[in-house]
Short mmCIF file of C-alpha atoms in Angstrom, two decimals:
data_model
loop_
_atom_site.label_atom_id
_atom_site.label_comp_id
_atom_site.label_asym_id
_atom_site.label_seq_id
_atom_site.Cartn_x
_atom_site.Cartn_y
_atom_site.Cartn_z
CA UNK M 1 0.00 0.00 0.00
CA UNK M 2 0.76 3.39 -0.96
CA UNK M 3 -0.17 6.69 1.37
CA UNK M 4 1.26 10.08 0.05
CA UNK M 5 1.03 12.76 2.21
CA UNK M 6 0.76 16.25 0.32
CA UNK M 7 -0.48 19.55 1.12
CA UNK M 8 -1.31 22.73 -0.97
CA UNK M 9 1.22 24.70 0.69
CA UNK M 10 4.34 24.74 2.71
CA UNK M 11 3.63 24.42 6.69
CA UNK M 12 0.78 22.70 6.87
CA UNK M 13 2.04 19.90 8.92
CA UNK M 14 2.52 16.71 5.83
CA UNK M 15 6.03 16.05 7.61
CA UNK M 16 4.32 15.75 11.33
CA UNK M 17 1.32 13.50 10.12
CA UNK M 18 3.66 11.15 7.37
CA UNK M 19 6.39 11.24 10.33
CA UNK M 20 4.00 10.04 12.77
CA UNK M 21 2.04 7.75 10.66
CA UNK M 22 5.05 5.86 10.11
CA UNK M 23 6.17 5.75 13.51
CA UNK M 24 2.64 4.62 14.86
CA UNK M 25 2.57 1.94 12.33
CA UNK M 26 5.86 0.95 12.98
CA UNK M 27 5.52 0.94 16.99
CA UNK M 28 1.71 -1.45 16.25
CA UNK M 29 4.29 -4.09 14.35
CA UNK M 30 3.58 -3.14 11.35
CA UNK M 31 6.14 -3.36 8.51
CA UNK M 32 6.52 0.58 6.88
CA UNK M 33 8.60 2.95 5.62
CA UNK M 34 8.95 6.56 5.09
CA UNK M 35 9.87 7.73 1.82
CA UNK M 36 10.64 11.65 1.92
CA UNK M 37 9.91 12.85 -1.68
CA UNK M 38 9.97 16.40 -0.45
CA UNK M 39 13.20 16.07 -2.08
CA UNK M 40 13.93 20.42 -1.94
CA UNK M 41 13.82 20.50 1.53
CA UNK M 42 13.56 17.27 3.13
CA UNK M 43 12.99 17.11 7.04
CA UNK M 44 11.73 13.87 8.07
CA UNK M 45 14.82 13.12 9.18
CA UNK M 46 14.54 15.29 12.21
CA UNK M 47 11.52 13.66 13.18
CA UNK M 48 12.64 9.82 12.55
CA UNK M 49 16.61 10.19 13.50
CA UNK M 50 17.26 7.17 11.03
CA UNK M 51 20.83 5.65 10.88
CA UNK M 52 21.21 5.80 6.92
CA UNK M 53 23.87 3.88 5.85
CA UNK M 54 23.30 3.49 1.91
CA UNK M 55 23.83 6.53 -0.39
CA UNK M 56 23.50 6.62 -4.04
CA UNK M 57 24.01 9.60 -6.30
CA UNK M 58 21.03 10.21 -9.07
CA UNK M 59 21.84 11.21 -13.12
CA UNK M 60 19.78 12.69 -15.86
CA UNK M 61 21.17 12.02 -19.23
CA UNK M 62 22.39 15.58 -21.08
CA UNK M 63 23.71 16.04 -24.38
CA UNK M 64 26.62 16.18 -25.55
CA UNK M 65 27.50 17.14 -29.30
CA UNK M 66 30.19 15.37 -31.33
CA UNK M 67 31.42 18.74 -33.52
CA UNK M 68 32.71 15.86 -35.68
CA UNK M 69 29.47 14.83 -36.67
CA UNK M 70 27.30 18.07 -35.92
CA UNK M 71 26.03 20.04 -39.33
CA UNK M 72 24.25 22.67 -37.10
CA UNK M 73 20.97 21.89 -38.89
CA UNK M 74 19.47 22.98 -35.53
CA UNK M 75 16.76 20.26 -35.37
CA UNK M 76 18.15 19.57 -31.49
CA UNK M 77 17.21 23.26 -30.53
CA UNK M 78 14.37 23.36 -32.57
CA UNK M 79 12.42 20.42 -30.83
CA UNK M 80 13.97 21.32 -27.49
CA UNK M 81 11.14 22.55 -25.12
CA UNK M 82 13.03 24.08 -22.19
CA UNK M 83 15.98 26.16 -24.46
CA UNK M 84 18.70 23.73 -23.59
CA UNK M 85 20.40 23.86 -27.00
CA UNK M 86 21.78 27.05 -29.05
CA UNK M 87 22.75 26.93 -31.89
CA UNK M 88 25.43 29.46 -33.22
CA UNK M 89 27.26 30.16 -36.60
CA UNK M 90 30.37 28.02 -35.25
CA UNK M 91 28.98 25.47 -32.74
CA UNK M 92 25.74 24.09 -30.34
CA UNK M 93 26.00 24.98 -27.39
CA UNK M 94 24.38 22.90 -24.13
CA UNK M 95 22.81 24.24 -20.85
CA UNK M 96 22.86 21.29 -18.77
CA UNK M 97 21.09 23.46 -15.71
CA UNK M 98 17.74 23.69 -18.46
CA UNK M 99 17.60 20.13 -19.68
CA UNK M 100 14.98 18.17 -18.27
CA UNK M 101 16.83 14.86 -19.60
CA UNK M 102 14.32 13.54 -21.96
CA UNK M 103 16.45 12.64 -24.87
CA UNK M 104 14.58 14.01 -28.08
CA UNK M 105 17.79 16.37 -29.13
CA UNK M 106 19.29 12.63 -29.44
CA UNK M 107 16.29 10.82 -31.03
CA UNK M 108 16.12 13.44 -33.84
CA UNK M 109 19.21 14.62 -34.75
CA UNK M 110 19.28 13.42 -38.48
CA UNK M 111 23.26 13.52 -38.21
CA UNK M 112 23.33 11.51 -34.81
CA UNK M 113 25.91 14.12 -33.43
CA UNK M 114 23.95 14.13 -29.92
CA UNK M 115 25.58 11.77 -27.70
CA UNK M 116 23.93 10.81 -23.96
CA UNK M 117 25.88 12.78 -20.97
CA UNK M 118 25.18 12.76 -17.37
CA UNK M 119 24.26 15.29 -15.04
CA UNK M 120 23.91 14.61 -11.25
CA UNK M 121 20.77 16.18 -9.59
CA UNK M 122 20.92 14.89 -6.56
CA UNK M 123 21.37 11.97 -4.18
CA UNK M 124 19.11 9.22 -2.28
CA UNK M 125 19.50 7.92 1.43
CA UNK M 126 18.91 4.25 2.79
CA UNK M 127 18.55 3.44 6.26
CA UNK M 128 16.40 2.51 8.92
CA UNK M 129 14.32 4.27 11.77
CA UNK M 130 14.35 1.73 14.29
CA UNK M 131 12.07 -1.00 12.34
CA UNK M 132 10.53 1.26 9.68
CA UNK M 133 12.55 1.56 6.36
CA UNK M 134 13.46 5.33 5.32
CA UNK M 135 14.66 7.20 2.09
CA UNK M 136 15.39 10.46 1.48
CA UNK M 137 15.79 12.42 -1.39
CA UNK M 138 18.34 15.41 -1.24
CA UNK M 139 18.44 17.83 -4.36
CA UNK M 140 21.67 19.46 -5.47
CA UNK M 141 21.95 23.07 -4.62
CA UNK M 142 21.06 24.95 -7.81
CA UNK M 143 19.00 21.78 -9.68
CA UNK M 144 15.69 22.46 -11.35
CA UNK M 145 14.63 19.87 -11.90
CA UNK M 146 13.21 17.48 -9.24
CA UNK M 147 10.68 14.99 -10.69
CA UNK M 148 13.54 12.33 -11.35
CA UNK M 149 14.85 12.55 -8.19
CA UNK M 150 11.52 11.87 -7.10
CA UNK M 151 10.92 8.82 -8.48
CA UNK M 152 14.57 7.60 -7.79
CA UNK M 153 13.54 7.90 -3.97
CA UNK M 154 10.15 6.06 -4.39
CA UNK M 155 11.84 2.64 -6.58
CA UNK M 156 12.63 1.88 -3.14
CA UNK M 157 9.33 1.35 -1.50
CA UNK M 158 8.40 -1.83 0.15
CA UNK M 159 7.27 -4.47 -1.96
CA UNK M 160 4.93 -5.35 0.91
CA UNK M 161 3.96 -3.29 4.24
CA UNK M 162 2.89 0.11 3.87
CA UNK M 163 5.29 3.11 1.76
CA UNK M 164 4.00 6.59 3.54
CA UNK M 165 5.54 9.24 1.15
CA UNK M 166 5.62 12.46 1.92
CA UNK M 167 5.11 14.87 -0.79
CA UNK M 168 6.82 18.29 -2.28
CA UNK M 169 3.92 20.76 -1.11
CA UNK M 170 1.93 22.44 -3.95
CA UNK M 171 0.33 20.84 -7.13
CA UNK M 172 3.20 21.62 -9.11
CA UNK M 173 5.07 18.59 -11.05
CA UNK M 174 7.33 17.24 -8.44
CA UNK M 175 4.05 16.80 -6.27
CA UNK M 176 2.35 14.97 -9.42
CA UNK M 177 5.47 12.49 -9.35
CA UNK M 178 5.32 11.85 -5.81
CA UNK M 179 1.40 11.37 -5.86
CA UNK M 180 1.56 9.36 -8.93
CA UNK M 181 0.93 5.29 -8.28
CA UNK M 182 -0.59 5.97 -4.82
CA UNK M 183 -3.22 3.83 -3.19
CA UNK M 184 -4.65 7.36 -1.09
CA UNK M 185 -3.45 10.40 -0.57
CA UNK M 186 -3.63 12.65 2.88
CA UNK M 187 -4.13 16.14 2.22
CA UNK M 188 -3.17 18.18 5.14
CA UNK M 189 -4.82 21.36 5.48
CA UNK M 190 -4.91 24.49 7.58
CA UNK M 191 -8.76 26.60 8.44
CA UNK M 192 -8.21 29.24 6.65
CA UNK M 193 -9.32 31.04 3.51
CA UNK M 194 -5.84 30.82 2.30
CA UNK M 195 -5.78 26.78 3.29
CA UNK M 196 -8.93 26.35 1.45
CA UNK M 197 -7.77 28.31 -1.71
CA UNK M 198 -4.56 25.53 -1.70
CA UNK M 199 -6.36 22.56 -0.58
CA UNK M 200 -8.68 23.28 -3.37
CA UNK M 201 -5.93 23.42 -5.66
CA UNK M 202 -4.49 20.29 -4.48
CA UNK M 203 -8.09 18.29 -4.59
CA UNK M 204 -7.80 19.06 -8.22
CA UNK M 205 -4.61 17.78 -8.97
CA UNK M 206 -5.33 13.97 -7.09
CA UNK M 207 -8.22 14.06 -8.98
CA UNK M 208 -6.54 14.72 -12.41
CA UNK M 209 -4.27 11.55 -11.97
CA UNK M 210 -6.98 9.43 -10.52
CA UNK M 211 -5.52 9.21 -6.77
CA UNK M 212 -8.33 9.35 -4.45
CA UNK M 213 -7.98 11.80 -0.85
CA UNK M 214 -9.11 12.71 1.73
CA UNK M 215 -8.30 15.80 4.50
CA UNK M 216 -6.69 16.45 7.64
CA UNK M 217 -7.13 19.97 9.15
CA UNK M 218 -3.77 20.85 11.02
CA UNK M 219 -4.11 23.57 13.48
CA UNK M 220 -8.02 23.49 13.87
CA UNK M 221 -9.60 25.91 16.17
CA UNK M 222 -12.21 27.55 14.78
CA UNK M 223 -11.36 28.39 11.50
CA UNK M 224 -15.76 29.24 10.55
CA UNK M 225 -15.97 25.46 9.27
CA UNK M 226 -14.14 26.66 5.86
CA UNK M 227 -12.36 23.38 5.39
CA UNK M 228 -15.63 21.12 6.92
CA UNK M 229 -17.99 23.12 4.68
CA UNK M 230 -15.35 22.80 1.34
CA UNK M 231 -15.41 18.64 2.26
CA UNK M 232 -18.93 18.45 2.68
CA UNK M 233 -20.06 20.02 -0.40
CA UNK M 234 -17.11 18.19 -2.69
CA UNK M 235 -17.97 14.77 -0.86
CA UNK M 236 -14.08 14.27 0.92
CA UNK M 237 -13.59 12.48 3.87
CA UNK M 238 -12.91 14.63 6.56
CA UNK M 239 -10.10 11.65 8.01
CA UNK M 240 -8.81 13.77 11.21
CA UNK M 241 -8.21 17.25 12.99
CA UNK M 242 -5.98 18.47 14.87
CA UNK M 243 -6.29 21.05 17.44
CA UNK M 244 -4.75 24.24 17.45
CA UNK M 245 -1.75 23.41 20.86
CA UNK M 246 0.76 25.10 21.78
CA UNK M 247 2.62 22.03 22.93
CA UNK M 248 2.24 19.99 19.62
CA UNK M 249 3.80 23.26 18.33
CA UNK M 250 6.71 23.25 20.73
CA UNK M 251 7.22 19.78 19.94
CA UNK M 252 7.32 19.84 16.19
CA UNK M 253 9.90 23.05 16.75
CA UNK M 254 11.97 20.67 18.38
CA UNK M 255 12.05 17.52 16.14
CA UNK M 256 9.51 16.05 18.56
CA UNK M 257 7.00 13.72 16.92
CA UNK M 258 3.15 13.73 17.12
CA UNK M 259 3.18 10.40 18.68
CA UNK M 260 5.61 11.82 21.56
CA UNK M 261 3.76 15.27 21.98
CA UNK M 262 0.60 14.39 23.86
CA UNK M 263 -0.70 11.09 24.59
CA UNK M 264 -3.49 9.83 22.75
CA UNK M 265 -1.99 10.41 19.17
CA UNK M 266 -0.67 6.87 18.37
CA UNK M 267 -4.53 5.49 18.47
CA UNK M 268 -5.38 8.58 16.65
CA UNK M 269 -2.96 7.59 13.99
CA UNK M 270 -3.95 3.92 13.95
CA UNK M 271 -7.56 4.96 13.99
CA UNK M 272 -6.64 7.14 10.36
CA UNK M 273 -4.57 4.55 8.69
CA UNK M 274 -7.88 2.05 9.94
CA UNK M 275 -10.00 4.38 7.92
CA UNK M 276 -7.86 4.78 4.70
CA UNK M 277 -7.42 1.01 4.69
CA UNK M 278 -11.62 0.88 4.92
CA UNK M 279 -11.39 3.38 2.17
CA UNK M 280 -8.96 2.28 -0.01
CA UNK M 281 -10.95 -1.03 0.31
CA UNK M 282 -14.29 0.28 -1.41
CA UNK M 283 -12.39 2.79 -4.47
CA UNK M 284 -11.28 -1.10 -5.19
CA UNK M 285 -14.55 -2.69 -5.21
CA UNK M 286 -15.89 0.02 -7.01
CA UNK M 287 -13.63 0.00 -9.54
CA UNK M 288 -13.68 -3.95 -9.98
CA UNK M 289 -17.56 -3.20 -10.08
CA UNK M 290 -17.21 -0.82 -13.07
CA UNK M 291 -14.79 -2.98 -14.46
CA UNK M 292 -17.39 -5.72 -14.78
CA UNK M 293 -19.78 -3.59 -16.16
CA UNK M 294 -17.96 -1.97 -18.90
CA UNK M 295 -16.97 -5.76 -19.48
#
C-alpha cells in the first residue's frame, strides 16, 4: 500500500502526520517505511533520527554534441522545449542546468551528433528508523529539476507493508510524481481562507491523476468550518483534525513527533490509517464493479 502525504502549501504539517504515521505503524508491528519525496527541503529526518547507511548519487542524461558529426541543422534546438540547445554560426551549445533529460535532441538529430551525458541532480538515502525503512531524497543546490529525483527515492518502496511518502507541497510537477501510483493520498490542510484556496488546488490535482484523498485539518480551532464546509459540499472524507496546541507546536519546533507530543496520538494515527485502509478497500470494489460492467 501506498499513502502520500501532500499539502497545498508549505507548513501545513505533511512532515508531522507522514512522520507520525510511520512511527505509529511501525511501533503497532507493522512493517513501513517513510519515503521523503519532499526532495527540496527534506525534514523527516529530524523527526525519525534514522541511521542511513546506503547513499546513491542520481543522473539525468544531457547532451553532448560530437562537432565531428554536428552540421548545425538545428533540429536539437528546434524540438527542445526548455531552451537547452543554441545553436550558433560556429557550434551548439548545451545548458545542462535547463535540460529536463528527456532525450529528443538525441532521437532526432538526423546527423546523430547528440551523444547521452550525465548530469547529477541529486542523491538518495537508505537506512532505517528503528524498524521502519526510510529514504530520502536530497536535491543538489542549484538543480531544477526534481521529478527524477523523485521517483529515484520512491523505486525503493516496500514491496509489501505500507510506503508513507511524503510529498513536495503544492500541485506543481514534483508533487504529481510523488502522488503518482498511490493507493490514497492525505491532504493536510490548515482553516483558513488561504488553506482552502490551496487545498482546493491540491483536490484538483489527485483528482486529475486518478488518486483518491481525503483531508486532515492541522491547526483546527475555529477556522468558521471553511475546510468542513469545502469537504462536505465536494464529498471528501474529513479523516482527522488536529487542534490548534501550543505544545504539539513546541514539539514539532523541536524535532519532537506527534506520537511523543501528547498522549493519545498513536490510536489517533492507527484509527486514520484504519480508515484509509476501509477506504482504499471500497475505491477497489468500485472499480472492480465498473470494471465488470464496462466488461
Amino acid at each position: 500500500m501506498i499513502i502520500a502525504v501532500a499539502s497545498g502549501k508549505g507548513g501545513t504539517g505533511k512532515t508531522t502526520i507522514a512522520a507520525g504515521l510511520v512511527l505509529a505503524l511501525r511501533d503497532s508491528g507493522r512493517k513501513a517505511a517513510y519515503l521523503d519525496c519532499d526532495v527540496e527541503e527534506p525534514n523527516g529526518h529530524i523527526f525519525l533520527a534514522p541511521q542511513c547507511n546506503e547513499s546513491d548519487d542520481i543522473f539525468i542524461e544531457v547532451p553532448e554534441i560530437d562537432r565531428d558529426k554536428c552540421t548545425l541543422c538545428g533540429k536539437c534546438a528546434e524540438i527542445c522545449a526548455f531552451n537547452a540547445l543554441l545553436v550558433t554560426a560556429g557550434e551548439v551549445v548545451v545548458f545542462p542546468e535547463l535540460c529536463h533529460g528527456c532525450g529528443g535532441c538525441r532521437y532526432f538529430c538526423p546527423a546523430q551528433a547528440v551523444r547521452p551525458g550525465r548530469k547529477k541532480i541529486g542523491t538518495v538515502d537508505r537506512g532505517t528508523a528503528g524498524r521502519a525503512a526510510f529514504v530520502r531524497g536530497e536535491l543538489d543546490v542549484g538543480t531544477a529539476l526534481s521529478p527524477p529525483l523523485v521517483h529515484a527515492v520512491k523505486k525503493n518502496r516496500l514491496p509489501t507493508g505500507v510506503n508513507v511518502v511524503d510529498a513536495p507541497p503544492g500541485a506543481s510537477c514534483p508533487a504529481v510524481a510523488a502522488l503518482r501510483g498511490a493507493d490514497f493520498c492525505i491532504l493536510v490542510a490548515e482553516p483558513t481562507p488561504f488553506g482552502l484556496h490551496d487545498l482546493a488546488l491540491a483536490v484538483q490535482m489527485a483528482g486529475s491523476i486518478g488518486v483518491p484523498c481525503g483531508v486532515v485539518v492541522n491547526r483546527a480551532g475555529d477556522g468558521r468550518g471553511l475546510i468542513d464546509h469545502y469537504c462536505l459540499r465536494e464529498g471528501l472524507p474529513l479523516l482527522m483534525k488536529i487542534p490548534l496546541s501550543r505544545t504539539i507546536a513546541e514539539a514539532g519546533s523541536r524535532g519532537i513527533p506527534l506520537n511523543r507530543a501528547e498522549a493519545g496520538w498513536d490510536r489517533m494515527l492507527l484509527l486514520l490509517y484504519s480508515d484509509i485502509e476501509g477506504l482504499i478497500r471500497n475505491e477497489r470494489a468500485h472499480g472492480n464493479q465498473r470494471q465488470g460492467r464496462n466488461g
